[in-house]
Short mmCIF file of C-alpha atoms in Angstrom, two decimals:
data_model
loop_
_atom_site.label_atom_id
_atom_site.label_comp_id
_atom_site.label_asym_id
_atom_site.label_seq_id
_atom_site.Cartn_x
_atom_site.Cartn_y
_atom_site.Cartn_z
CA MET A 1 -29.51 -20.81 -57.07
CA LYS A 2 -26.00 -22.10 -57.40
CA THR A 3 -24.26 -17.97 -57.69
CA ARG A 4 -26.25 -17.37 -54.75
CA ILE A 5 -24.18 -20.52 -53.04
CA VAL A 6 -21.50 -18.97 -54.48
CA ILE A 7 -21.81 -15.42 -53.66
CA GLY A 8 -22.40 -16.57 -49.97
CA VAL A 9 -20.11 -19.11 -49.18
CA SER A 10 -17.02 -16.65 -50.61
CA LEU A 11 -18.41 -13.79 -48.30
CA MET A 12 -18.27 -16.15 -45.44
CA VAL A 13 -14.43 -16.79 -46.71
CA VAL A 14 -13.79 -13.13 -46.94
CA VAL A 15 -15.43 -12.35 -43.31
CA LEU A 16 -13.53 -15.36 -41.62
CA ALA A 17 -10.06 -14.00 -43.09
CA MET A 18 -10.77 -10.21 -42.19
CA ALA A 19 -11.62 -12.23 -38.83
CA ASN A 20 -8.56 -13.73 -39.23
CA LEU A 21 -6.33 -10.82 -40.18
CA PHE A 22 -7.99 -8.44 -37.44
CA ALA A 23 -6.75 -10.88 -34.37
CA GLY A 24 -3.09 -10.61 -36.00
CA GLN A 25 -3.05 -7.08 -36.18
CA ALA A 26 -4.93 -7.00 -32.67
CA GLN A 27 -1.63 -9.35 -31.13
CA LYS A 28 0.99 -6.81 -33.06
CA VAL A 29 -1.15 -4.03 -31.29
CA VAL A 30 -0.53 -5.44 -27.65
CA ASN A 31 3.04 -6.33 -28.55
CA GLN A 32 3.96 -3.18 -29.20
CA PRO A 33 4.79 0.34 -26.51
CA ALA A 34 1.77 2.00 -25.78
CA ARG A 35 2.11 5.71 -26.25
CA GLY A 36 0.84 8.58 -24.40
CA GLU A 37 1.78 9.65 -20.70
CA PRO A 38 3.89 6.82 -19.06
CA GLY A 39 3.19 4.69 -16.17
CA LEU A 40 0.58 2.55 -16.23
CA ALA A 41 1.20 -0.61 -18.05
CA THR A 42 4.82 -1.66 -16.64
CA VAL A 43 3.65 -5.46 -18.18
CA PRO A 44 2.13 -5.30 -21.66
CA PRO A 45 -0.86 -4.28 -22.53
CA ILE A 46 -3.81 -6.96 -21.42
CA LEU A 47 -5.74 -7.71 -24.22
CA ASP A 48 -9.69 -7.83 -23.74
CA ALA A 49 -11.35 -10.86 -22.77
CA GLY A 50 -13.55 -10.21 -25.52
CA ALA A 51 -11.51 -9.56 -27.96
CA ARG A 52 -9.66 -12.36 -27.93
CA LEU A 53 -13.55 -14.48 -28.27
CA ASN A 54 -14.71 -11.83 -31.08
CA PRO A 55 -11.64 -9.70 -32.90
CA LEU A 56 -14.03 -7.62 -34.46
CA LYS A 57 -14.50 -6.06 -30.94
CA ILE A 58 -11.32 -3.95 -31.68
CA ALA A 59 -13.53 -1.56 -33.72
CA LEU A 60 -14.45 -0.17 -30.30
CA LEU A 61 -11.42 1.28 -29.52
CA HIS A 62 -11.09 0.16 -25.90
CA TRP A 63 -9.41 -3.52 -26.18
CA TYR A 64 -6.42 -3.66 -24.22
CA LEU A 65 -5.20 -2.27 -21.13
CA ALA A 66 -3.54 1.10 -22.47
CA ASP A 67 -0.21 4.04 -20.86
CA THR A 68 -2.89 7.25 -21.65
CA SER A 69 -4.69 9.06 -20.39
CA THR A 70 -6.56 12.39 -21.63
CA VAL A 71 -6.53 14.95 -18.88
CA PHE A 72 -9.55 17.59 -19.21
CA PRO A 73 -9.94 20.02 -15.72
CA VAL A 74 -12.41 20.97 -13.55
CA GLY A 75 -13.51 22.65 -10.23
CA ASN A 76 -10.67 22.93 -6.99
CA GLN A 77 -10.20 20.06 -5.41
CA PRO A 78 -12.24 16.94 -7.05
CA TYR A 79 -12.73 14.24 -5.33
CA GLY A 80 -16.02 12.07 -4.97
CA LEU A 81 -17.25 10.76 -8.77
CA CYS A 82 -20.78 9.37 -10.59
CA PHE A 83 -21.49 8.53 -13.72
CA ASP A 84 -25.62 9.49 -15.13
CA GLY A 85 -25.24 7.58 -18.41
CA ALA A 86 -23.88 10.40 -20.60
CA ASN A 87 -21.62 12.49 -18.16
CA ILE A 88 -19.31 12.65 -15.03
CA TRP A 89 -19.54 14.51 -11.92
CA THR A 90 -17.02 15.34 -9.58
CA ALA A 91 -17.70 17.17 -6.12
CA ASN A 92 -15.18 20.35 -5.83
CA VAL A 93 -14.18 20.66 -1.96
CA ALA A 94 -12.62 23.71 -2.07
CA GLY A 95 -14.80 24.84 -4.70
CA ASN A 96 -18.60 24.37 -2.39
CA ASN A 97 -19.85 23.38 -6.16
CA VAL A 98 -19.68 20.13 -8.46
CA THR A 99 -18.48 20.00 -12.12
CA LYS A 100 -21.11 18.36 -15.02
CA VAL A 101 -18.47 17.09 -17.89
CA ARG A 102 -20.28 15.42 -20.65
CA ALA A 103 -18.38 11.90 -21.25
CA SER A 104 -17.64 11.54 -24.83
CA ASP A 105 -15.50 14.14 -25.05
CA GLY A 106 -14.93 16.06 -22.06
CA GLU A 107 -16.25 19.47 -22.56
CA VAL A 108 -17.74 21.16 -19.67
CA LEU A 109 -20.95 21.58 -19.59
CA GLY A 110 -21.97 23.43 -16.41
CA THR A 111 -21.02 23.97 -12.79
CA PHE A 112 -23.29 24.06 -9.73
CA ALA A 113 -23.31 25.85 -6.77
CA VAL A 114 -23.85 23.41 -3.49
CA GLY A 115 -23.39 23.29 -0.21
CA SER A 116 -19.73 23.32 1.87
CA GLN A 117 -17.50 20.85 1.42
CA PRO A 118 -19.18 18.17 -0.57
CA PHE A 119 -17.89 15.23 -0.60
CA GLY A 120 -19.56 12.41 -2.75
CA VAL A 121 -21.60 12.77 -5.13
CA THR A 122 -24.01 9.95 -6.35
CA PHE A 123 -27.15 9.48 -9.59
CA ASP A 124 -30.18 8.25 -8.64
CA GLY A 125 -31.37 7.34 -12.42
CA ALA A 126 -32.87 11.07 -12.35
CA ASP A 127 -30.85 13.32 -9.87
CA ILE A 128 -27.71 14.68 -8.80
CA TRP A 129 -26.73 13.92 -5.24
CA VAL A 130 -24.10 15.50 -3.25
CA SER A 131 -22.75 14.97 0.20
CA ASN A 132 -22.25 18.78 1.64
CA GLU A 133 -19.50 17.68 4.64
CA LYS A 134 -19.61 20.65 6.62
CA ASP A 135 -23.31 21.04 6.06
CA ASN A 136 -24.01 17.98 7.93
CA SER A 137 -26.20 17.88 4.01
CA VAL A 138 -27.01 16.89 1.00
CA THR A 139 -27.82 18.80 -1.72
CA LYS A 140 -29.97 17.33 -4.97
CA LEU A 141 -29.66 18.79 -8.59
CA ARG A 142 -31.55 17.96 -11.59
CA ALA A 143 -29.17 15.61 -14.05
CA SER A 144 -30.54 17.33 -16.73
CA ASP A 145 -29.69 20.91 -16.34
CA GLY A 146 -27.81 20.87 -13.31
CA LYS A 147 -31.17 22.95 -11.25
CA ASN A 148 -31.21 22.87 -7.55
CA LEU A 149 -34.34 20.55 -6.18
CA GLY A 150 -33.10 21.09 -2.40
CA THR A 151 -31.11 20.60 -0.21
CA PHE A 152 -32.01 18.71 3.30
CA ALA A 153 -30.88 17.70 6.89
CA ALA A 154 -28.65 14.40 6.05
CA GLY A 155 -26.51 13.54 9.79
CA THR A 156 -23.68 14.36 10.51
CA PHE A 157 -20.17 15.19 8.26
CA PRO A 158 -21.99 13.24 5.26
CA SER A 159 -19.83 11.08 2.85
CA TRP A 160 -19.78 9.26 0.14
CA MET A 161 -23.34 7.45 -0.62
CA ALA A 162 -25.12 4.94 -2.36
CA PHE A 163 -28.51 4.17 -3.96
CA ASP A 164 -30.08 0.89 -3.90
CA GLY A 165 -32.63 1.41 -6.32
CA GLN A 166 -35.13 3.28 -4.26
CA ASN A 167 -33.06 5.29 -1.24
CA LEU A 168 -30.22 6.34 -1.04
CA TRP A 169 -27.22 5.24 1.93
CA ILE A 170 -25.12 8.29 3.59
CA PRO A 171 -22.82 7.49 6.36
CA ASN A 172 -22.42 9.16 8.64
CA SER A 173 -19.49 9.93 11.28
CA PRO A 174 -19.95 11.70 14.75
CA SER A 175 -16.85 13.39 16.67
CA SER A 176 -17.39 10.61 18.93
CA GLY A 177 -18.76 6.63 19.45
CA LEU A 178 -19.50 5.14 16.40
CA GLY A 179 -21.14 6.16 13.24
CA THR A 180 -24.52 5.98 10.97
CA VAL A 181 -26.11 5.59 8.42
CA THR A 182 -28.59 7.31 7.33
CA LYS A 183 -31.30 5.77 5.18
CA MET A 184 -32.65 8.54 2.87
CA ARG A 185 -35.68 8.80 0.41
CA THR A 186 -34.94 10.28 -3.08
CA ASP A 187 -37.44 13.06 -1.89
CA GLY A 188 -35.01 14.27 1.47
CA VAL A 189 -37.65 11.94 3.74
CA ILE A 190 -34.84 10.20 6.39
CA LEU A 191 -36.24 6.95 6.40
CA GLY A 192 -34.13 5.75 9.55
CA ALA A 193 -30.03 5.78 11.19
CA PHE A 194 -28.54 3.06 11.29
CA GLN A 195 -25.60 2.19 13.29
CA VAL A 196 -22.96 1.01 12.28
CA GLY A 197 -18.21 1.33 13.11
CA PRO A 198 -16.64 4.27 13.92
CA ASN A 199 -15.95 6.81 11.40
CA PRO A 200 -17.98 5.26 8.55
CA ILE A 201 -17.21 6.93 4.99
CA ALA A 202 -18.25 4.93 1.91
CA ALA A 203 -21.22 2.99 0.79
CA ALA A 204 -21.76 0.10 -2.10
CA PHE A 205 -24.74 -1.51 -3.30
CA ASP A 206 -24.57 -4.99 -3.80
CA GLY A 207 -28.00 -5.62 -5.20
CA ALA A 208 -29.52 -6.73 -2.19
CA ASP A 209 -27.13 -4.63 0.84
CA VAL A 210 -26.18 -1.84 1.00
CA TRP A 211 -21.86 -2.48 2.59
CA VAL A 212 -19.82 0.23 4.90
CA THR A 213 -16.47 0.88 5.47
CA ASN A 214 -15.84 1.93 8.84
CA ASN A 215 -12.28 4.33 8.08
CA GLY A 216 -12.01 4.29 11.91
CA ALA A 217 -12.15 0.47 12.10
CA ASN A 218 -10.92 -2.17 10.14
CA THR A 219 -13.99 -3.79 9.75
CA VAL A 220 -16.86 -2.99 7.16
CA THR A 221 -19.86 -3.73 8.29
CA LYS A 222 -23.22 -5.04 6.27
CA LEU A 223 -26.56 -3.78 6.02
CA ARG A 224 -30.07 -5.32 4.53
CA ALA A 225 -31.41 -2.78 2.09
CA SER A 226 -35.20 -2.91 3.21
CA ASP A 227 -34.26 -2.63 6.82
CA GLY A 228 -31.18 -1.85 7.86
CA ALA A 229 -31.03 -4.88 10.26
CA VAL A 230 -26.98 -5.40 10.01
CA LEU A 231 -25.57 -8.98 8.65
CA GLY A 232 -22.30 -8.95 9.25
CA THR A 233 -19.53 -7.03 10.89
CA PHE A 234 -16.38 -7.94 8.78
CA THR A 235 -12.38 -7.66 9.17
CA VAL A 236 -10.47 -6.16 6.65
CA GLY A 237 -7.41 -3.87 6.18
CA TYR A 238 -6.44 -1.00 8.42
CA SER A 239 -8.49 2.10 7.67
CA PRO A 240 -10.63 1.46 4.44
CA LEU A 241 -12.29 3.15 2.45
CA GLY A 242 -13.68 2.99 -1.17
CA VAL A 243 -15.43 -0.04 -1.43
CA ALA A 244 -17.04 -1.08 -5.12
CA PHE A 245 -18.74 -4.24 -6.04
CA ASP A 246 -18.61 -6.13 -9.51
CA GLY A 247 -21.22 -8.36 -9.06
CA ALA A 248 -20.17 -11.40 -6.90
CA ASP A 249 -17.93 -9.92 -4.05
CA ILE A 250 -17.02 -6.81 -2.34
CA TRP A 251 -14.05 -4.89 -3.17
CA VAL A 252 -12.38 -2.02 -0.33
CA ALA A 253 -9.39 -0.11 -0.23
CA ASN A 254 -7.87 -0.07 3.14
CA ARG A 255 -6.11 3.08 3.08
CA GLY A 256 -3.52 2.66 6.29
CA ASP A 257 -2.44 -0.51 5.14
CA GLY A 258 -1.33 -0.03 1.62
CA THR A 259 -3.94 -3.06 0.39
CA VAL A 260 -7.15 -4.20 -0.72
CA SER A 261 -9.65 -6.28 0.14
CA LYS A 262 -12.19 -8.74 -1.44
CA LEU A 263 -15.09 -10.47 0.25
CA ARG A 264 -17.77 -12.32 -1.03
CA ALA A 265 -20.82 -10.22 -0.96
CA SER A 266 -22.74 -13.37 -0.24
CA ASP A 267 -21.24 -14.40 3.64
CA GLY A 268 -17.88 -11.36 3.71
CA THR A 269 -15.67 -14.30 3.92
CA VAL A 270 -12.16 -12.77 2.72
CA LEU A 271 -11.01 -14.56 -0.75
CA GLY A 272 -8.13 -12.04 -0.42
CA THR A 273 -6.06 -8.93 0.35
CA PHE A 274 -3.84 -7.83 -2.37
CA PRO A 275 -1.11 -4.63 -2.87
CA ALA A 276 -2.22 -1.53 -3.17
CA PRO A 277 1.16 0.15 -1.44
CA ASP A 278 1.13 4.16 -0.33
CA GLY A 279 -3.01 5.44 0.44
CA PRO A 280 -5.18 2.95 -1.63
CA TYR A 281 -8.34 5.86 -1.62
CA GLY A 282 -11.14 4.97 -4.72
CA VAL A 283 -12.15 1.65 -6.22
CA SER A 284 -13.79 0.65 -9.47
CA PHE A 285 -14.89 -2.61 -11.28
CA ASP A 286 -15.31 -1.75 -15.30
CA GLY A 287 -16.29 -5.23 -15.91
CA GLU A 288 -12.85 -6.64 -16.03
CA TYR A 289 -10.32 -4.71 -13.39
CA ILE A 290 -10.38 -3.43 -10.21
CA TRP A 291 -8.61 0.48 -10.18
CA VAL A 292 -7.72 1.93 -7.24
CA SER A 293 -6.52 5.40 -6.78
CA GLY A 294 -4.67 6.92 -4.03
CA ASP A 295 -1.88 9.07 -2.86
CA LEU A 296 1.06 8.57 -4.92
CA TYR A 297 -0.20 5.32 -7.55
CA ILE A 298 -2.95 4.06 -9.82
CA PHE A 299 -3.38 -0.05 -9.40
CA VAL A 300 -5.79 -2.02 -12.01
CA LEU A 301 -5.85 -5.58 -10.49
CA ARG A 302 -7.51 -8.59 -12.11
CA ALA A 303 -11.12 -9.28 -10.08
CA SER A 304 -11.06 -12.88 -11.03
CA ASP A 305 -7.63 -13.58 -8.55
CA GLY A 306 -6.60 -9.95 -7.82
CA GLY A 307 -3.46 -9.89 -9.81
CA GLN A 308 -1.66 -6.45 -10.67
CA VAL A 309 -1.97 -6.17 -14.52
CA GLY A 310 -0.88 -2.61 -14.41
CA PHE A 311 -0.44 0.38 -12.12
CA ARG A 312 0.97 3.77 -13.19
CA GLN A 313 2.72 7.04 -10.40
CA LEU A 314 -0.32 9.44 -9.98
CA GLN A 315 -2.86 11.20 -7.15
CA THR A 316 -5.95 10.44 -7.65
CA THR A 317 -8.88 10.31 -5.43
CA GLY A 318 -12.12 9.28 -6.87
CA VAL A 319 -12.38 6.61 -9.24
CA ALA A 320 -15.76 6.06 -11.56
CA PHE A 321 -16.51 3.87 -14.97
CA ASP A 322 -18.64 5.40 -17.58
CA GLY A 323 -19.63 1.96 -18.94
CA ALA A 324 -16.39 2.07 -21.81
CA TYR A 325 -13.12 4.21 -20.06
CA ILE A 326 -12.22 5.04 -16.43
CA TRP A 327 -12.53 8.24 -14.65
CA MET A 328 -9.90 8.96 -11.88
CA ALA A 329 -10.02 12.57 -9.83
CA GLU A 330 -6.59 14.09 -10.02
CA THR A 331 -6.96 15.91 -6.92
CA ASN A 332 -4.37 18.38 -6.30
CA TYR A 333 -4.56 19.49 -10.22
CA ASN A 334 -7.89 20.24 -10.20
CA ARG A 335 -8.55 18.22 -12.88
CA LEU A 336 -10.05 13.97 -14.45
CA HIS A 337 -7.94 11.63 -16.01
CA LYS A 338 -9.71 9.80 -18.62
CA PHE A 339 -8.73 6.08 -19.24
#
């Protein structure tokens, strides 16, 4: 019995010593310059909160914001991105197709033809939906093998969609007047079209409601997902485009004035407006930070207070999070960056 107690105590001492060693090594690495393509972190790399609480988290190899990315070629002019649980899908506007990329290593698993000028891609838990802007349609692809399961009329100029767990919400921009959002069942049946602001371009779901950016105005519209009722229209920056939900708040990239707005999802109160100069485009939440793509720069903002923790000079559009890494589309060079 005494032998077991001594062994147990000894093991605990070893574990504590290793934890302290890893914490010390983690701090050393954070204080060293990061390697890779230059430009992301102009401040020292930010140690992830989880790593501070548990130094053994460094085994995940993704525990601080580093100045590195890996690049993978895809189709012609990738814009929208989505993650299906294992793979990244890109909508290639000039190629009239989508590319499926394995998230673990960036290998291209297939390229699949869709409609004309595919812009947005969304995953519904089983299938990939692609908005074909020029065809006024959406295409449904089986995520497992890319098989085309159908193409459905989806309103005028369908753009970046959202899935609410049951239905798709597809922003539509007519040539004049106010825009609408089409609510579509996953079998392609349209359940309704709901009026929002001018030129709606992107949508996000917050667990109960759908938020739509009105690119032709300085507003976002909040719709109740159950019946499409408008719950409010809220002023943000100029020409809002990308939109994302962080679990409590809505983030909007205001392309026209180089800012990002943070709104409380419960009531639309603007909690802050943060600089992101030179054409911010898409936004994504990685569990702690907001990543903003744009014409000239990537910005990384702290979700808690909007503080900038990093930036990089790089032209990007679509952005998606795969549970561990951020992916961005470098449209002009037909490739993806994995951060």
